[in-house]
Coordinates of C-alpha atoms and ligand atoms in Angstrom, one line a residue:
M106 CA -29.3 0.8 -11.8
K107 CA -29.9 3.4 -9.3
L108 CA -27.4 6.3 -9.5
T109 CA -26.3 9.2 -7.7
K110 CA -23.5 11.9 -7.9
V111 CA -20.7 12.5 -5.6
R112 CA -17.5 14.7 -5.9
E113 CA -14.1 13.5 -5.1
G114 CA -11.3 16.2 -5.4
K115 CA -12.1 18.1 -8.7
T116 CA -13.9 15.2 -10.1
D117 CA -17.8 14.5 -10.3
L118 CA -18.7 10.9 -10.4
T119 CA -21.9 9.1 -11.2
V120 CA -22.1 6.1 -8.7
P121 CA -24.6 3.5 -7.6
D122 CA -27.1 5.0 -5.0
P123 CA -25.7 3.7 -1.6
A124 CA -29.3 3.7 -0.4
S125 CA -30.3 1.1 -2.9
Y126 CA -27.5 -1.4 -2.2
T127 CA -27.5 -2.1 1.5
F128 CA -27.0 -5.0 3.9
Q129 CA -27.9 -4.9 7.4
G130 CA -28.8 -1.0 7.1
R131 CA -25.4 -0.1 5.7
Y132 CA -24.1 0.5 2.1
E133 CA -22.4 -2.6 0.8
P134 CA -20.4 -1.8 -2.5
T135 CA -20.4 -5.5 -3.7
R136 CA -24.0 -5.4 -3.9
A137 CA -24.1 -2.6 -6.5
P138 CA -23.8 -3.7 -10.2
V139 CA -20.7 -1.6 -10.5
F140 CA -18.2 -1.5 -7.6
Y141 CA -17.7 1.9 -6.0
N142 CA -16.5 2.2 -2.3
P143 CA -16.6 5.7 -1.0
K144 CA -14.1 4.7 1.8
M145 CA -11.4 4.5 -0.8
E146 CA -11.5 8.2 -1.6
F147 CA -8.4 8.5 0.7
S148 CA -6.5 6.0 -1.4
R149 CA -7.6 7.8 -4.5
D150 CA -6.6 11.1 -3.1
I151 CA -3.1 9.9 -2.3
A152 CA -2.8 8.3 -5.7
V153 CA -3.8 11.7 -7.2
L154 CA -0.9 13.3 -5.2
V155 CA 1.6 10.5 -6.1
L156 CA 0.7 11.0 -10.1
N157 CA 1.1 14.8 -9.8
A158 CA 4.5 14.2 -8.2
L159 CA 5.7 11.6 -10.8
S160 CA 4.3 13.9 -13.7
K161 CA 6.6 16.8 -12.4
T162 CA 9.6 14.7 -12.9
R163 CA 8.9 13.9 -16.4
R164 CA 9.7 16.1 -19.4
R165 CA 6.8 14.4 -21.4
A166 CA 3.2 13.7 -20.7
I167 CA 2.6 10.4 -19.0
D168 CA 0.5 7.3 -19.7
V169 CA -1.5 5.7 -17.0
C170 CA -3.6 2.5 -16.6
D171 CA -6.4 1.7 -14.3
P172 CA -7.3 -2.0 -15.5
L173 CA -9.6 -2.9 -12.6
A174 CA -11.4 0.4 -12.7
G175 CA -15.0 -0.2 -11.5
L176 CA -17.0 3.0 -12.7
G177 CA -13.6 4.5 -13.1
A178 CA -13.2 6.7 -10.1
R179 CA -9.2 6.4 -10.2
G180 CA -8.9 6.6 -13.9
I181 CA -11.2 9.4 -14.3
R182 CA -9.7 11.4 -11.5
F183 CA -6.2 11.0 -13.0
A184 CA -7.4 12.3 -16.3
K185 CA -9.0 15.4 -14.6
E186 CA -6.8 16.2 -11.7
V187 CA -3.1 15.3 -12.9
S188 CA -1.4 17.8 -14.9
G189 CA 1.0 16.6 -17.7
L190 CA -1.2 13.5 -18.5
N191 CA -1.2 12.0 -22.1
K192 CA -3.6 9.3 -21.7
S193 CA -5.6 7.3 -19.0
V194 CA -6.5 3.6 -20.1
I195 CA -9.3 2.5 -18.0
G196 CA -10.6 -1.1 -18.1
D197 CA -13.0 -3.4 -16.4
L198 CA -14.4 -6.9 -17.1
N199 CA -17.9 -6.0 -15.8
D200 CA -20.3 -5.3 -18.6
A201 CA -22.3 -2.7 -16.4
A202 CA -19.0 -0.7 -15.5
I203 CA -18.3 0.3 -19.2
P204 CA -21.4 2.7 -19.8
L205 CA -20.6 4.3 -16.1
I206 CA -17.1 5.0 -17.0
R207 CA -18.0 6.5 -20.5
E208 CA -20.6 8.7 -18.5
N209 CA -17.9 9.7 -15.9
A210 CA -15.5 10.7 -18.7
R211 CA -18.2 12.7 -20.5
I212 CA -19.3 14.8 -17.3
N213 CA -15.8 15.5 -16.4
R214 CA -15.0 16.6 -20.1
V215 CA -12.0 14.2 -20.4
G216 CA -13.1 12.0 -23.2
G217 CA -9.9 13.0 -25.1
L218 CA -7.6 11.8 -22.5
V219 CA -9.5 8.5 -21.6
E220 CA -9.4 5.2 -23.5
I221 CA -11.9 2.6 -22.3
E222 CA -11.4 -1.1 -22.5
H223 CA -13.8 -3.8 -21.7
K224 CA -11.6 -6.7 -21.0
D225 CA -9.7 -8.8 -18.5
A226 CA -6.9 -6.9 -16.8
N227 CA -4.1 -9.3 -17.6
L228 CA -5.0 -9.2 -21.2
L229 CA -5.1 -5.3 -21.4
L230 CA -1.8 -5.2 -19.6
A231 CA -0.4 -7.9 -21.9
E232 CA -1.2 -5.8 -24.8
H233 CA 0.7 -3.1 -23.4
S234 CA 3.8 -5.2 -22.7
E235 CA 5.9 -4.3 -25.7
P236 CA 8.2 -1.2 -25.7
G237 CA 6.6 1.9 -26.8
K238 CA 3.2 0.7 -25.5
R239 CA 4.0 0.6 -21.9
F240 CA 2.8 2.7 -18.9
D241 CA 4.4 5.3 -16.7
Y242 CA 2.0 4.4 -14.0
I243 CA -0.3 1.2 -13.4
D244 CA -2.8 1.2 -10.6
I245 CA -3.7 -2.5 -9.6
D246 CA -6.8 -2.1 -7.2
P247 CA -8.6 -5.4 -7.3
F248 CA -11.1 -7.3 -5.1
G249 CA -8.8 -8.9 -2.6
T250 CA -5.5 -9.9 -3.7
P251 CA -3.3 -8.2 -6.5
A252 CA -1.3 -11.3 -6.8
P253 CA -2.8 -12.6 -10.2
F254 CA -2.1 -9.2 -12.0
L255 CA 1.5 -8.6 -10.6
D256 CA 3.4 -10.2 -13.5
S257 CA 1.5 -8.8 -16.3
A258 CA 1.6 -5.2 -14.8
I259 CA 5.4 -5.4 -14.4
R260 CA 5.7 -6.5 -17.9
A261 CA 3.4 -3.4 -18.9
L262 CA 5.6 -0.9 -16.8
K263 CA 8.0 1.5 -18.4
N264 CA 11.6 1.5 -17.1
G265 CA 11.3 4.1 -14.3
G266 CA 7.6 3.7 -14.1
L267 CA 5.4 3.4 -11.0
L268 CA 3.5 0.5 -9.9
A269 CA 0.5 0.9 -7.4
I270 CA -0.9 -2.0 -5.7
T271 CA -3.7 -2.6 -3.2
A272 CA -4.5 -5.7 -1.2
T273 CA -7.8 -6.0 0.8
D274 CA -7.2 -9.6 1.8
T275 CA -5.7 -8.8 5.1
A276 CA -6.8 -11.9 6.7
P277 CA -4.3 -14.0 4.7
L278 CA -1.5 -11.4 4.8
C279 CA -2.1 -10.9 8.5
G280 CA -1.8 -14.7 9.4
I281 CA -5.6 -15.3 10.0
Y282 CA -5.6 -17.6 6.9
S283 CA -1.8 -18.6 6.6
K284 CA -2.4 -21.2 3.8
A285 CA -4.2 -18.5 1.7
C286 CA -1.1 -16.3 2.1
L287 CA 1.2 -19.2 1.0
R288 CA -1.0 -19.7 -2.1
K289 CA -1.4 -16.1 -3.1
Y290 CA 1.9 -14.7 -2.0
G291 CA 4.2 -17.8 -1.7
A292 CA 5.2 -16.5 1.8
V293 CA 4.5 -17.4 5.3
P294 CA 2.6 -14.7 7.4
L295 CA 2.8 -14.1 11.3
R296 CA 0.1 -13.6 13.7
S297 CA 1.8 -10.9 16.0
E298 CA 1.3 -7.3 17.3
F299 CA 3.0 -6.2 13.8
C300 CA 1.1 -8.4 11.7
H301 CA -0.1 -5.5 9.3
E302 CA 3.5 -4.5 8.7
V303 CA 4.5 -8.0 7.9
G304 CA 1.5 -8.3 5.5
L305 CA 2.5 -5.1 3.7
R306 CA 6.1 -6.5 3.6
I307 CA 4.8 -9.7 2.1
M308 CA 2.7 -8.0 -0.6
I309 CA 5.8 -5.8 -1.5
G310 CA 7.9 -8.8 -1.5
A311 CA 5.6 -10.8 -3.9
A312 CA 5.7 -7.8 -6.4
V313 CA 9.6 -7.6 -6.0
R314 CA 9.8 -11.4 -6.8
E315 CA 7.7 -11.2 -9.9
A316 CA 10.0 -8.2 -11.1
L317 CA 13.3 -9.9 -10.3
K318 CA 12.9 -12.5 -13.1
Y319 CA 12.9 -9.9 -15.7
D320 CA 15.9 -8.2 -14.3
F321 CA 13.7 -5.4 -13.1
G322 CA 14.2 -3.9 -9.8
L323 CA 11.5 -2.4 -7.5
E324 CA 12.0 0.2 -4.9
V325 CA 9.4 1.4 -2.5
L326 CA 8.4 5.0 -2.7
L327 CA 5.4 4.9 -0.4
S328 CA 3.5 2.2 1.4
Y329 CA 1.0 2.0 4.2
S330 CA -1.6 0.1 6.1
V331 CA -5.1 1.7 6.8
D332 CA -8.7 0.9 7.3
H333 CA -9.2 -2.6 5.6
Y334 CA -6.4 -2.4 3.0
L335 CA -2.6 -2.5 2.5
R336 CA -1.3 -0.1 -0.2
A337 CA 2.4 0.2 -1.9
Y338 CA 4.0 2.6 -4.7
L339 CA 6.8 0.8 -6.2
R340 CA 9.2 2.4 -8.8
G341 CA 10.7 -0.1 -11.3
S342 CA 14.1 0.1 -12.8
L343 CA 15.5 -2.1 -15.5
G344 CA 19.0 -3.8 -15.1
A345 CA 20.6 -6.6 -13.3
T346 CA 22.3 -4.5 -10.8
K347 CA 18.9 -2.6 -9.9
A348 CA 17.3 -6.0 -9.6
D349 CA 20.0 -7.4 -7.4
S350 CA 19.8 -4.3 -5.1
S351 CA 15.9 -5.1 -4.7
A352 CA 16.9 -8.7 -4.0
S353 CA 19.1 -7.7 -1.2
D354 CA 16.2 -6.1 0.6
M355 CA 14.4 -9.3 0.7
G356 CA 14.6 -11.7 3.6
Y357 CA 12.6 -13.2 6.7
I358 CA 11.5 -12.0 10.1
F359 CA 12.1 -14.3 12.9
Y360 CA 10.0 -13.6 16.0
C361 CA 9.8 -15.2 19.5
P362 CA 6.2 -15.5 20.5
S363 CA 7.1 -16.1 24.1
C364 CA 9.0 -12.9 24.7
G365 CA 8.5 -10.6 21.7
W366 CA 12.2 -10.7 20.5
R367 CA 12.6 -10.2 16.7
S368 CA 15.1 -10.1 14.1
A369 CA 15.4 -9.7 10.2
V370 CA 17.6 -11.9 8.1
E371 CA 18.4 -11.4 4.6
L372 CA 17.3 -14.0 2.1
G373 CA 20.4 -15.9 1.7
G374 CA 21.4 -15.4 5.3
E375 CA 21.7 -18.1 8.0
W376 CA 18.3 -19.0 9.6
L377 CA 17.9 -18.5 13.2
C378 CA 16.9 -21.4 15.5
G379 CA 16.5 -19.9 18.9
C380 CA 15.4 -16.5 20.5
G381 CA 18.1 -14.0 21.0
M382 CA 16.8 -13.1 24.4
C383 CA 15.0 -16.3 26.0
G384 CA 16.4 -19.1 23.8
K385 CA 12.7 -20.3 23.0
P386 CA 11.8 -21.5 19.4
L387 CA 11.2 -18.8 16.8
K388 CA 8.5 -18.3 14.4
R389 CA 9.5 -17.2 10.7
A390 CA 7.7 -14.9 8.3
G391 CA 8.6 -14.5 4.8
P392 CA 10.1 -14.2 2.3
L393 CA 9.2 -10.4 2.5
W394 CA 10.5 -7.0 1.8
C395 CA 13.0 -5.9 4.6
G396 CA 13.9 -2.5 3.1
K397 CA 12.5 0.8 3.7
L398 CA 8.7 1.3 3.5
A399 CA 8.7 4.8 2.2
D400 CA 11.4 7.0 0.4
R401 CA 11.8 10.2 2.5
A402 CA 12.4 12.4 -0.4
F403 CA 9.5 11.3 -2.4
T404 CA 7.3 11.6 0.7
E405 CA 8.4 14.8 1.5
C406 CA 7.7 15.9 -2.1
L407 CA 4.0 14.6 -1.6
V408 CA 3.7 16.8 1.5
E409 CA 4.6 19.8 -0.7
Q410 CA 1.8 19.1 -3.1
D411 CA -1.3 21.0 -3.3
R412 CA -3.9 19.3 -1.4
S413 CA -6.4 22.1 -1.1
G414 CA -9.2 20.4 -3.2
L415 CA -9.0 17.0 -1.4
N416 CA -11.9 16.0 1.0
T417 CA -9.4 13.9 3.2
K418 CA -6.5 16.5 2.9
K419 CA -6.1 16.7 6.9
R420 CA -5.8 12.7 7.2
V421 CA -3.5 12.6 4.2
E422 CA -1.1 15.1 5.7
K423 CA -1.1 13.2 9.1
L424 CA -0.3 10.0 7.5
L425 CA 2.4 11.5 5.0
R426 CA 4.2 13.1 8.1
L427 CA 4.1 9.8 10.0
L428 CA 5.5 8.0 7.1
I429 CA 8.3 10.3 6.8
M430 CA 9.2 9.8 10.5
E431 CA 9.3 6.1 10.4
C432 CA 10.6 5.5 6.9
E433 CA 14.2 5.0 7.9
K434 CA 13.4 2.9 10.9
P435 CA 14.1 -0.8 11.2
P436 CA 11.3 -3.5 10.5
T437 CA 8.7 -4.2 13.1
F438 CA 7.5 -2.1 16.1
Y439 CA 6.7 -2.6 19.5
V440 CA 3.3 -1.9 21.3
I441 CA 4.0 -0.3 24.6
D442 CA 1.0 -1.9 26.3
R443 CA 2.2 -5.4 25.5
I444 CA 5.7 -4.7 27.2
S445 CA 3.8 -3.1 30.2
S446 CA 1.6 -6.1 30.5
K447 CA 4.5 -8.5 30.3
L448 CA 6.5 -6.6 33.0
K449 CA 3.1 -6.2 35.1
R450 CA 3.4 -2.4 35.1
G451 CA 1.2 0.6 34.3
V452 CA 1.3 1.8 30.7
P453 CA 3.6 4.8 30.2
P454 CA 2.8 7.5 27.7
V455 CA 4.2 6.5 24.3
A456 CA 5.7 9.9 23.9
K457 CA 7.7 9.5 27.0
V458 CA 9.0 6.0 26.0
L459 CA 9.9 7.7 22.5
E460 CA 11.6 10.7 24.3
R461 CA 13.8 8.4 26.5
L462 CA 14.6 6.2 23.5
I463 CA 15.9 9.1 21.4
D464 CA 17.7 10.6 24.6
M465 CA 19.6 7.3 24.8
G466 CA 20.8 7.8 21.1
Y467 CA 18.3 5.1 19.7
E468 CA 16.9 6.0 16.3
S469 CA 13.3 5.9 17.0
S470 CA 9.8 7.0 16.0
L471 CA 6.0 6.7 16.4
T472 CA 4.5 4.6 13.5
H473 CA 1.2 4.8 11.5
F474 CA 0.7 1.1 12.1
H475 CA -0.5 1.5 15.7
P476 CA -1.2 4.5 17.9
K477 CA 0.6 3.0 20.9
A478 CA 3.7 1.7 19.4
V479 CA 7.2 2.7 18.7
K480 CA 9.8 1.7 16.0
T481 CA 13.2 1.6 17.4
A482 CA 16.7 0.5 16.7
A483 CA 16.9 -0.2 20.5
P484 CA 16.9 -4.0 21.5
L485 CA 14.0 -5.4 23.3
D486 CA 15.8 -5.5 26.7
A487 CA 16.6 -1.8 26.6
L488 CA 13.2 -0.9 25.7
M489 CA 11.8 -3.1 28.6
E490 CA 14.0 -1.3 31.0
I491 CA 12.8 2.2 29.9
V492 CA 9.1 0.9 30.1
D493 CA 9.9 -0.6 33.6
E494 CA 11.5 2.9 34.7
L495 CA 8.6 4.9 33.5
Ligands
LIG795 C1 -12.2 -3.1 -6.0 S1 -13.0 -2.9 -7.7 C2 -12.2 -1.5 -8.2 C3 -12.5 -0.2 -7.6 C4 -11.7 0.9 -8.4 N1 -10.4 0.8 -8.7 C5 -12.0 2.2 -7.4 O1 -10.9 2.8 -7.0 O2 -13.1 2.6 -7.4 C6 -12.3 -4.2 -8.5 C7 -12.9 -4.1 -9.9 O3 -12.2 -5.1 -10.7 C8 -13.0 -5.7 -11.8 N2 -12.5 -7.0 -12.2 C9 -12.3 -8.2 -11.4 N3 -11.7 -9.0 -11.9 C10 -11.2 -8.4 -13.2 C11 -10.5 -8.8 -14.3 N4 -9.9 -10.1 -14.4 N5 -10.1 -8.0 -15.3 C12 -10.7 -6.8 -15.3 N6 -11.6 -6.2 -14.3 C13 -11.7 -7.1 -13.2 C14 -14.4 -5.7 -11.0 O4 -15.4 -5.7 -11.8 C15 -14.3 -4.5 -10.1 O5 -15.0 -3.4 -10.9
LIG796 ZN1 12.2 -15.1 23.5

């Protein structure tokens, strides 16, 4: 394998040489014998911040697991860049990955903190499912869907631990391949302007449903949709009351493809049959997570973390600040261009629409999901009137 060196945060990584594994002139990570995607540095940077924040809340050193590690970019970075770490268990099924993980542990001098496992992720997690062996943090970062690993990850998570999940199968989650979404996540997706938010909520909802059967509640500390993937950090708490509280945040989103009206309904709630604005038939997405997509206090704490060594620090700060603004707003968002085009009007600046909504007393914000959209508690007809006036 042709190798080269890169530096992410404070960690040096030996990685496949991008120049040797290209398709149509561009680096194609899946062509390399061991997977490494430089575009995911942003995701890894945020994971390092999250783990440092988690570690500060613990009186003891934490145990973390990166069971789908590739060359160990995450697990090695955790060992090198997270203070208060007891051990980082790093696994991958690919034979070629193991010597690279070992090499990366060596060059970063973190061999004493790292345990390397050449085995299936579900087997590795199952071996850590008994009390005393569980992890404070598990990072499920697979090819495509995290669904096959959710059950074993939840069983290997300590009470109060954090489960991080990535999904790169945005086509099923966003409704392009709805049968695949039903198969992988047991949920119906929705083609709409807010399909990435629905996808994120379906992914979180699938994890919550896996946890409920163990009387384990999950709450969302941070989640987002960027580039080609969806990502969530979920805190697990044991107990029927905690699980009931998570279940109460599950539900469906009903949407009118004709006028854009939408409404969230809780899991046991009565289904809506006609649009609340035009009366036409509705589409239904879910079951999915209808609760908050980030915890304000936790996200504010991430903004306070030292980001000076991170190559993506500016982008991280921008995203976190947006997530803080939107975290307590209702599900879904409205793309202003779409409303303007329905009204056959020019497009007003999003900032002006937002200002007017807030002046009128509606809880509203921008959203990281779309640069020209607002999240708002205002009903659609009120928003349409504002766009019409502006
Ligand atoms: C998307 S890559 C991981 C990237 C890595 N987390 C990072 O941040 O660089 C997915 C990895 O999972 C490994 N893998 C796939 N199925 C597996 C399984 N059932 N058990 C363990 N590893 C698996 C692949 O070999 C690949 O290295
Ligand atoms: Zn309608």
